Short mmCIF file of C-alpha atoms in Angstrom, two decimals:
data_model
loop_
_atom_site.label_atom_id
_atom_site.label_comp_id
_atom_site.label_asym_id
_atom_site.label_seq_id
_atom_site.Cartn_x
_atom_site.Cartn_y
_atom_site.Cartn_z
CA UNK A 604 -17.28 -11.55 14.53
CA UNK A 605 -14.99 -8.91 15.25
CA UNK A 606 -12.26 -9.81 17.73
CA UNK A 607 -10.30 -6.03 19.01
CA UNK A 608 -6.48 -6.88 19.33
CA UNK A 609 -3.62 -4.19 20.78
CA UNK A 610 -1.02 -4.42 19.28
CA UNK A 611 2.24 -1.68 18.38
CA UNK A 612 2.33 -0.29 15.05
CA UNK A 613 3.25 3.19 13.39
CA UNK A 614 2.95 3.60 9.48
CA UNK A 615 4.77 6.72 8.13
CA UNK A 616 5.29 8.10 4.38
CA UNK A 617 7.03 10.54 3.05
CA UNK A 618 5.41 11.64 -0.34
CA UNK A 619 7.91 11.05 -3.35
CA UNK A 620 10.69 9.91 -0.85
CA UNK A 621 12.73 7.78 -2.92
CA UNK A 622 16.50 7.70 -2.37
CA UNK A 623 17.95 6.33 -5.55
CA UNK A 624 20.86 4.76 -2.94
CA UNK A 625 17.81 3.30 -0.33
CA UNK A 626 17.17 0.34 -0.40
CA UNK A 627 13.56 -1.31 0.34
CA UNK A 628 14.68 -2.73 3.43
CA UNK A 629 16.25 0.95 4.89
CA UNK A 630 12.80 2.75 3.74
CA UNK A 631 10.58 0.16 5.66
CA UNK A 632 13.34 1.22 8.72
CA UNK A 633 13.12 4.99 8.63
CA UNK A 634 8.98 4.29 8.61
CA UNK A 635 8.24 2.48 11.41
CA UNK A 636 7.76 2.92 15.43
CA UNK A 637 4.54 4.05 17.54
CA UNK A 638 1.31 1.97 18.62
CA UNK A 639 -2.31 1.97 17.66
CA UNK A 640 -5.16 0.01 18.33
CA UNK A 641 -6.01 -2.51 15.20
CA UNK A 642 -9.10 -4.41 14.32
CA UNK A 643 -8.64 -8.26 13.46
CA UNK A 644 -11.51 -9.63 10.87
CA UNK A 645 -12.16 -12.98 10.04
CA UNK A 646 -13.58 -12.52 6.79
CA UNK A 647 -11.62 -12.28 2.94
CA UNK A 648 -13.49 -9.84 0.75
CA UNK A 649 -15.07 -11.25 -1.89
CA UNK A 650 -13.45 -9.21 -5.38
CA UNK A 651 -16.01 -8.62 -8.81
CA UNK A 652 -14.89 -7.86 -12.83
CA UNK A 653 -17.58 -5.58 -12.82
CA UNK A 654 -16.49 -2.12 -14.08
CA UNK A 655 -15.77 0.05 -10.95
CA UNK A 656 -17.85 3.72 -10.77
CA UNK A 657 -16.60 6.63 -9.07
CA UNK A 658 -17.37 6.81 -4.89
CA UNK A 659 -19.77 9.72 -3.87
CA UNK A 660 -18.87 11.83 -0.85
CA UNK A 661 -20.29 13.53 1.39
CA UNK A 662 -20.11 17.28 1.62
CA UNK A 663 -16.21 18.98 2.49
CA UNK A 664 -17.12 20.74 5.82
CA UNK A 665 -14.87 23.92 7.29
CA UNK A 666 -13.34 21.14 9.55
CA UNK A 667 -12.37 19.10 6.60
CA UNK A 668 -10.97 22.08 4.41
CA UNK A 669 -8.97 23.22 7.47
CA UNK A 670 -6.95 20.05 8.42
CA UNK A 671 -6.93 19.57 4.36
CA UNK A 672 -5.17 22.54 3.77
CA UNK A 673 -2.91 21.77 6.99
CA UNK A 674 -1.78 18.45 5.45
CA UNK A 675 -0.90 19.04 1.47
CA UNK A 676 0.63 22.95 2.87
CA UNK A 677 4.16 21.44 2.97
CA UNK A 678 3.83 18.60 0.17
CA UNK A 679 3.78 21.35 -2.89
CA UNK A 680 6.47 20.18 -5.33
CA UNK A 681 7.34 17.03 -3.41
CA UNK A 682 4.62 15.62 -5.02
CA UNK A 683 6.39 13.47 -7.37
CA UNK A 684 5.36 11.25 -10.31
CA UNK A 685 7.46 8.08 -9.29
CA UNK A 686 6.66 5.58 -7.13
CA UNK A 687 2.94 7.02 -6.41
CA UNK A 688 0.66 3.66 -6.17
CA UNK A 689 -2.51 5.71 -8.00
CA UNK A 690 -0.67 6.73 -11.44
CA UNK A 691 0.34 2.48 -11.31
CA UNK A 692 -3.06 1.89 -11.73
CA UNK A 693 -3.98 4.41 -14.46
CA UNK A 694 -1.34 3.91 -16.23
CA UNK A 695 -1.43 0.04 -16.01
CA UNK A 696 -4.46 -1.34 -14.79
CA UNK A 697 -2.77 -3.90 -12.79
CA UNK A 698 -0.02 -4.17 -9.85
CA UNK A 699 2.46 -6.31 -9.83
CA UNK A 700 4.07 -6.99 -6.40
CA UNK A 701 7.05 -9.10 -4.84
CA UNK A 702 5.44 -11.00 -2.23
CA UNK A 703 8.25 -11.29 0.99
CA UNK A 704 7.74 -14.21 3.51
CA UNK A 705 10.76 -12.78 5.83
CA UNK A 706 9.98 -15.64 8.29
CA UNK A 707 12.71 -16.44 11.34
CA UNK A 708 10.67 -19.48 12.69
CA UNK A 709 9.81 -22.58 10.68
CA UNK A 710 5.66 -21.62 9.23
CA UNK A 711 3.89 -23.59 6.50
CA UNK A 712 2.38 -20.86 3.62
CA UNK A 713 -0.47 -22.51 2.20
CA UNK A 714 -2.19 -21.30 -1.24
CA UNK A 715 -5.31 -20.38 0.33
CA UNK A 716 -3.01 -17.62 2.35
CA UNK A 717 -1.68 -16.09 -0.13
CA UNK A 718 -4.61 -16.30 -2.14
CA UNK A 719 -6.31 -13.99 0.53
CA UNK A 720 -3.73 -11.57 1.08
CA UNK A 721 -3.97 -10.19 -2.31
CA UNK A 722 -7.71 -10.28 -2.20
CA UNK A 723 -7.28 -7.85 1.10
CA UNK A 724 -4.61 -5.92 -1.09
CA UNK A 725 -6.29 -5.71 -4.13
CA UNK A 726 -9.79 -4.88 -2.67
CA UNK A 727 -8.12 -1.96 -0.70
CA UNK A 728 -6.79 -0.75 -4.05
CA UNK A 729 -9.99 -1.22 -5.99
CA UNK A 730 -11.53 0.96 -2.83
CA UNK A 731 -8.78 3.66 -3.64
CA UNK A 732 -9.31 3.16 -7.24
CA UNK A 733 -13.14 4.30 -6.72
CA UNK A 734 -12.63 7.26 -4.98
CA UNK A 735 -10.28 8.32 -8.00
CA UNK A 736 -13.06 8.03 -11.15
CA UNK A 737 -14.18 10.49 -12.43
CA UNK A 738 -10.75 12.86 -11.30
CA UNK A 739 -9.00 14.62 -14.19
CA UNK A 740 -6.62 12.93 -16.06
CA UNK A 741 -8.03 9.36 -14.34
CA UNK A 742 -9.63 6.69 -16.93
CA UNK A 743 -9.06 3.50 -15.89
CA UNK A 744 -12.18 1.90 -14.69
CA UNK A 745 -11.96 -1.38 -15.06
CA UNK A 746 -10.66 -3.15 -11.55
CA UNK A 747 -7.53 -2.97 -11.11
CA UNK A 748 -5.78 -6.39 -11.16
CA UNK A 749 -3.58 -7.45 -8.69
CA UNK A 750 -0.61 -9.97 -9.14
CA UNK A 751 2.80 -11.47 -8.21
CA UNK A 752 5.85 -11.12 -9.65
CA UNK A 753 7.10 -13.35 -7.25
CA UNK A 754 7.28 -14.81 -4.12
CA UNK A 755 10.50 -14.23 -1.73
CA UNK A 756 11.02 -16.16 1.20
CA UNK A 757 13.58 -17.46 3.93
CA UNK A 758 14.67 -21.22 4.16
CA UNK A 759 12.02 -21.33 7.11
CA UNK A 760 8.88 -21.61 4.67
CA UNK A 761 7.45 -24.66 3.58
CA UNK A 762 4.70 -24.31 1.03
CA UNK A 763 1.55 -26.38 0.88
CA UNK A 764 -1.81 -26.69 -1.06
CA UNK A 765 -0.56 -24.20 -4.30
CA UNK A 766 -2.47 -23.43 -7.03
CA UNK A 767 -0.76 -24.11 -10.36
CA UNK A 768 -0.16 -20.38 -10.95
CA UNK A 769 1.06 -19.78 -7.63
CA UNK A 770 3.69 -23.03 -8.28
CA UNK A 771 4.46 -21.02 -11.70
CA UNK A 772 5.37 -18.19 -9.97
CA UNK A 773 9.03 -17.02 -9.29
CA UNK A 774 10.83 -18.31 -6.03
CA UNK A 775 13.37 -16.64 -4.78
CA UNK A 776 14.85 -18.12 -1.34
CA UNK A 777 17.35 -15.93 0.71
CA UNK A 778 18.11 -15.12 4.00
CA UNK A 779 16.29 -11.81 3.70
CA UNK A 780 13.21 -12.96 1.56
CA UNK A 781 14.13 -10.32 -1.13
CA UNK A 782 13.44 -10.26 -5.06
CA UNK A 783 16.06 -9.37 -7.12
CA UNK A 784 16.76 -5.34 -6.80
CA UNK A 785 17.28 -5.28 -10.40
CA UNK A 786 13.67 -6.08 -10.78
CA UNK A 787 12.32 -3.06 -8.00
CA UNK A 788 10.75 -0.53 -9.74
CA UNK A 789 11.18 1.38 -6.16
CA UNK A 790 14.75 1.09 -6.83
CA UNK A 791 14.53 1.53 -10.53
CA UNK A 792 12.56 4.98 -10.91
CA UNK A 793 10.77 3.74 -13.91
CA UNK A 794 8.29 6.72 -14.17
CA UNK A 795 4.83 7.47 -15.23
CA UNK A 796 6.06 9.43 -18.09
CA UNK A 797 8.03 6.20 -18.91
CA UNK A 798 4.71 4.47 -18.96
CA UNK A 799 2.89 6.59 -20.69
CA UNK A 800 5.42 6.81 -24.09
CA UNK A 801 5.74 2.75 -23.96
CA UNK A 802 1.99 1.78 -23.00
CA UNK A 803 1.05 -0.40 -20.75
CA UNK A 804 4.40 -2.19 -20.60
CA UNK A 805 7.00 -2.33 -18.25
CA UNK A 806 10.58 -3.10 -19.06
CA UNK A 807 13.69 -2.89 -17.10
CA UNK A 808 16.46 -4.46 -19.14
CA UNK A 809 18.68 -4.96 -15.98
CA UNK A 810 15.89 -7.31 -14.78
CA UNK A 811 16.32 -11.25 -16.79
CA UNK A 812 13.75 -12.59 -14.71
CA UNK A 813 10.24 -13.01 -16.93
CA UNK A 814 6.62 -14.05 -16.32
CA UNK A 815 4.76 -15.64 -18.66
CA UNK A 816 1.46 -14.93 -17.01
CA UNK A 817 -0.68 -12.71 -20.30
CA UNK A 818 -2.36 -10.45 -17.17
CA UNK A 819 0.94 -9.78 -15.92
CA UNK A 820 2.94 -9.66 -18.81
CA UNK A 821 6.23 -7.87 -17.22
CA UNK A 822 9.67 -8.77 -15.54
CA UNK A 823 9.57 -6.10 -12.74
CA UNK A 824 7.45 -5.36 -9.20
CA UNK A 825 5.71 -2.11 -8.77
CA UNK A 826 5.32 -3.03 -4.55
CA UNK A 827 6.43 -5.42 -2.13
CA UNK A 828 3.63 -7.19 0.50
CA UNK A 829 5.94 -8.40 2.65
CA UNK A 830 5.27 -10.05 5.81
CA UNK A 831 6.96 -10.85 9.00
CA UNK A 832 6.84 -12.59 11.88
CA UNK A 833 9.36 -10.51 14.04
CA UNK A 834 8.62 -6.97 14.86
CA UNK A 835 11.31 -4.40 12.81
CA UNK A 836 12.07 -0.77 13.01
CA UNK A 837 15.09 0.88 14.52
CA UNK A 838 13.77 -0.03 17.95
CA UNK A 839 12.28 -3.40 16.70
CA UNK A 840 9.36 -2.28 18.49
CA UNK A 841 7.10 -1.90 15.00
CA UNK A 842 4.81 -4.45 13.63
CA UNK A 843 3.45 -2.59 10.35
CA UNK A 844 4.85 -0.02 8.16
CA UNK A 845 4.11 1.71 4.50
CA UNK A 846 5.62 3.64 1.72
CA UNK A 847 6.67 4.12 -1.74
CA UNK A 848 8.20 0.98 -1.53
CA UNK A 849 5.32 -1.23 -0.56
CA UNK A 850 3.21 -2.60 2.80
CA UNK A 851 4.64 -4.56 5.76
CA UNK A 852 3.24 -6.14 8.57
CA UNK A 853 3.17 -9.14 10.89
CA UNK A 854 2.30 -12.18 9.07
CA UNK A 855 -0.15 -12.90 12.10
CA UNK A 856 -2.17 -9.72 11.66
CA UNK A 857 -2.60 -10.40 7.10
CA UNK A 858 -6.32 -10.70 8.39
CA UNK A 859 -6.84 -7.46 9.73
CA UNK A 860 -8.84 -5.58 6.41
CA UNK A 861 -8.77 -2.01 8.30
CA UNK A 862 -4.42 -2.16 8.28
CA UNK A 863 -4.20 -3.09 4.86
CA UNK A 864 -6.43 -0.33 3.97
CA UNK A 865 -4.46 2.09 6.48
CA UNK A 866 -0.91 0.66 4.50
CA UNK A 867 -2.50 0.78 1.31
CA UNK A 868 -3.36 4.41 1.98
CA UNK A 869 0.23 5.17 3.02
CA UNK A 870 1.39 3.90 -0.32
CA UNK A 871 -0.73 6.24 -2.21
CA UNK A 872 0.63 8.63 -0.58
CA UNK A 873 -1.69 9.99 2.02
CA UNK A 874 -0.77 11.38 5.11
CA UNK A 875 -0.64 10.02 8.66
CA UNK A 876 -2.17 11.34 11.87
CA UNK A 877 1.29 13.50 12.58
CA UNK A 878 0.71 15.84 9.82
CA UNK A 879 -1.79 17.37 12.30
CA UNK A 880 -0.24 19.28 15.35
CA UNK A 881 -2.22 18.87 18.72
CA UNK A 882 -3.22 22.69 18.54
CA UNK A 883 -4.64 21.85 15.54
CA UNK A 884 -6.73 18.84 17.01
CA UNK A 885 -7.62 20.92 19.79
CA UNK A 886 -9.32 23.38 17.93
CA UNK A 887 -11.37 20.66 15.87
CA UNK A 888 -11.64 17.36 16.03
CA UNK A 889 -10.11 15.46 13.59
CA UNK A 890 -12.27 13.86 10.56
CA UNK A 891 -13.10 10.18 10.91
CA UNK A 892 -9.67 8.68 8.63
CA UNK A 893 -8.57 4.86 8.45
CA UNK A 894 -5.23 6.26 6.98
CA UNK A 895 -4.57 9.38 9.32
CA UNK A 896 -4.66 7.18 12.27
CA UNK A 897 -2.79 7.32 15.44
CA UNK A 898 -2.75 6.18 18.73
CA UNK A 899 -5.49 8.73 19.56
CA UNK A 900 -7.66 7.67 16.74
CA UNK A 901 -7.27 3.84 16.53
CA UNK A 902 -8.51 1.81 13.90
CA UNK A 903 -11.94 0.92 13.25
CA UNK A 904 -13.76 -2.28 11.83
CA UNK A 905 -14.35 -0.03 8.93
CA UNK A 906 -13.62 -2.25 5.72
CA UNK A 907 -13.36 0.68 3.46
CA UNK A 908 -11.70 3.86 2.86
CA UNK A 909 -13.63 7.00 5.15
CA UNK A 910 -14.73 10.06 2.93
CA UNK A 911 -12.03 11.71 4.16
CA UNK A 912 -9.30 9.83 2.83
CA UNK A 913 -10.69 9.98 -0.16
CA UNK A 914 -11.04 13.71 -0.15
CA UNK A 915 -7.35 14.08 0.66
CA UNK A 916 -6.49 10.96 -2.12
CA UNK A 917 -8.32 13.72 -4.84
CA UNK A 918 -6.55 16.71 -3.28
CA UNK A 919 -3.36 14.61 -3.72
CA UNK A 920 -3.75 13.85 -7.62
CA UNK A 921 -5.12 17.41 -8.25
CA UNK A 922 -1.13 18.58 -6.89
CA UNK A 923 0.15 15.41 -8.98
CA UNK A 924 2.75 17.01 -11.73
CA UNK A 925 1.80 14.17 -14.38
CA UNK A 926 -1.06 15.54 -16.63
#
C-alpha cells in the first residue's frame, strides 16, 4: 500500500563541489530549500549476493539527447574525481558511511531501523551500480556492500533491540551527532587516484578510530546518512538534501524508497530538475527522472532508477577525468 504524503523538500548538488574549508554540516546548508511531492512505502527491499549485470535501456530519443546535452553543457572540467559516489564503488566495492541520528526530541533507534535504512541505501546504490556495468573503465560487479563506520547521535537517542555488530560499531555522542572530521573522507579529499595506487584500502593517518569488521576493513567514512527530525536549511524550511558529502532527510520519511533513490542520485552526481530552464521544458517535456525532480515533476512510487537517470549517470562517467 502506497500512502502519497506532501511534504517540503529540495535536493541540490553541485558536481565536484568540495570546499576543502566546508564542512559537512555548511554543504548540507547551501543544498537545501524548495518542495516536492514524495511517495511513502511501507516495504524494505529485500538485497541478493548474486553478481549484479548491467541495466538495459531503452532507446535515447531527440528529447532525451536535447535536455542531455542541456545538463552536462556547463559541468565540462568540473567533473572531478573526488568525492563522486560511483568511482567509491569501483574502486572499493563497498561504502562505508557515518550514520547521524541528529535528534532534538527524546526517540528510541531500534536495530531493525537501522538495519533497513541501509538496505534502502544500499539497494539504491546497487540500482546505480547496474546502470554502470558494462561502462568503460567500470568492473566491479559484484554488489556493492554497504556499511557503517559508525553511528553519531545526540544525547536524545536511546538504542534498543541491536544486533551484535551494530553494538560493535563506533558511538560517537555529541550535540551535533557528528563523526570525527578527521575520519570524513568529504573533508579529507582522499582521491580515486589515491585508491587506485593503494588498492582497495583506505587510510587516513589523522583518523585513530579503527573497525575491526574484515568487510569493512578501514578507519574512515566515504558518506554520511544522516537523519533528522527538525527541518534544516538556511530557511529551516527543508526536510531532505544531497551531495558530495552524503544524504539527509527527516528521520520520519527513512521509509520513503523513491527519496533515497532521488538523494542517492544527487550523490552520484546527477543533476536536479533546475538544470533545465522553463523554455527548455516548454519546448519538450521533460523525460520521466526520479533524480531530476521538482515541484513540477514530483516523485513517483517508482522503486528504481528511470532510464533516464541512468542515461545521464553514463554520460556523467564518460566526462569522468579518472581513466
Amino acid at each position: 500500500m502506497m500512502n502519497l504524503c506532501l511534504g517540503l523538500a529540495f535536493v541540490a548538488l553541485a558536481v565536484g563541489s568540495s570546499d576543502p574549508e566546508m564542512s559537512e554540516d555548511a554543504a548540507a546548508q547551501l543544498s537545501s530549500g524548495g518542495e516536492y511531492l514524495t511517495m511513502y512505502s511501507d516495504y524494505v527491499p529485500e538485497l541478493s549476493s548474486a553478481p549484479l549485470t548491467r541495466r538495459s535501456l531503452r532507446d535515447v530519443t531527440d528529447t532525451d539527447q536535447v535536455y542531455l546535452d542541456h545538463a552536462f553543457k556547463a559541468v565540462g572540467e568540473n567533473v572531478t574525481e573526488e568525492q563522486w559516489l560511483p568511482h567509491y564503488i569501483d574502486t572499493q566495492g563497498y561504502i562505508s558511511l557515518c550514520l547521524r541520528l541528529d535528534f532534538k526530541e527524546e526517540r528510541v533507534v531500534t536495530g531493525q531501523d537501522i538495519s533497513d535504512a541501509l538496505a534502502f541505501f544500499t539497494a539504491s546504490a546497487r540500482d546505480l551500480q547496474q546502470g554502470l556495468i558494462g561502462e568503460t573503465h567500470f568492473s566491479w560487479t559484484q554488489p556493492v556492500k554497504v556499511g557503517l563506520f559508525g553511528i553519531a547521535h545526540t544525547s536524545n537517542v536511546t538504542f534498543e533491540g541491536l544486533t551484535a555488530e551494530q553494538n560493535a560499531t563506533l558511538k560517537f555522542q555529541n550535540t551535533e551527532a557528528r563523526c570525527p572530521a578527521s575520519c570524513s573522507r568529504f573533508l579529507n579529499k582522499k582521491t580515486v587516484k589515491d585508491l587506485k595506487i593503494e588498492g582497495r584500502s583506505h587510510d587516513f593517518p589523522s583518523c585513530k578510530e579503527k573497525r575491526s569488521n574484515p568487510d569493512f576493513p578501514v578507519n574512515q567514512y566515504d558518506l554520511n546518512l544522516w537523519y533528522s527530525d527538525y527541518s534544516f536549511g538556511e530557511s529551516n524550511t527543508s526536510v531532505a538534501a544531497g551531495g558530495a558529502w552524503g544524504v539527509r532527510m527527516l528521520w520520519q520519511n527513512r521509509d520513503s524508497a523513491s527519496l533515497y533513490y532521488h538523494l542517492v542520485g544527487r550523490a552520484a552526481g546527477l543533476p536536479n530538475g533546475e538544470s533545465w530552464p522553463l523554455w527548455l521544458e516548454w519546448w519538450a517535456i521533460k523525460p520521466w527522472s526520479i533524480v531530476a525532480s521538482t515541484y513540477h515533476y514530483p516523485l513517483s512510487s517508482s522503486s528504481e532508477f528511470y532510464d533516464f537517470d541512468i542515461m545521464m549517470l553514463r554520460r556523467l562517467w564518460q566526462m569522468s577525468p579518472v581513466k
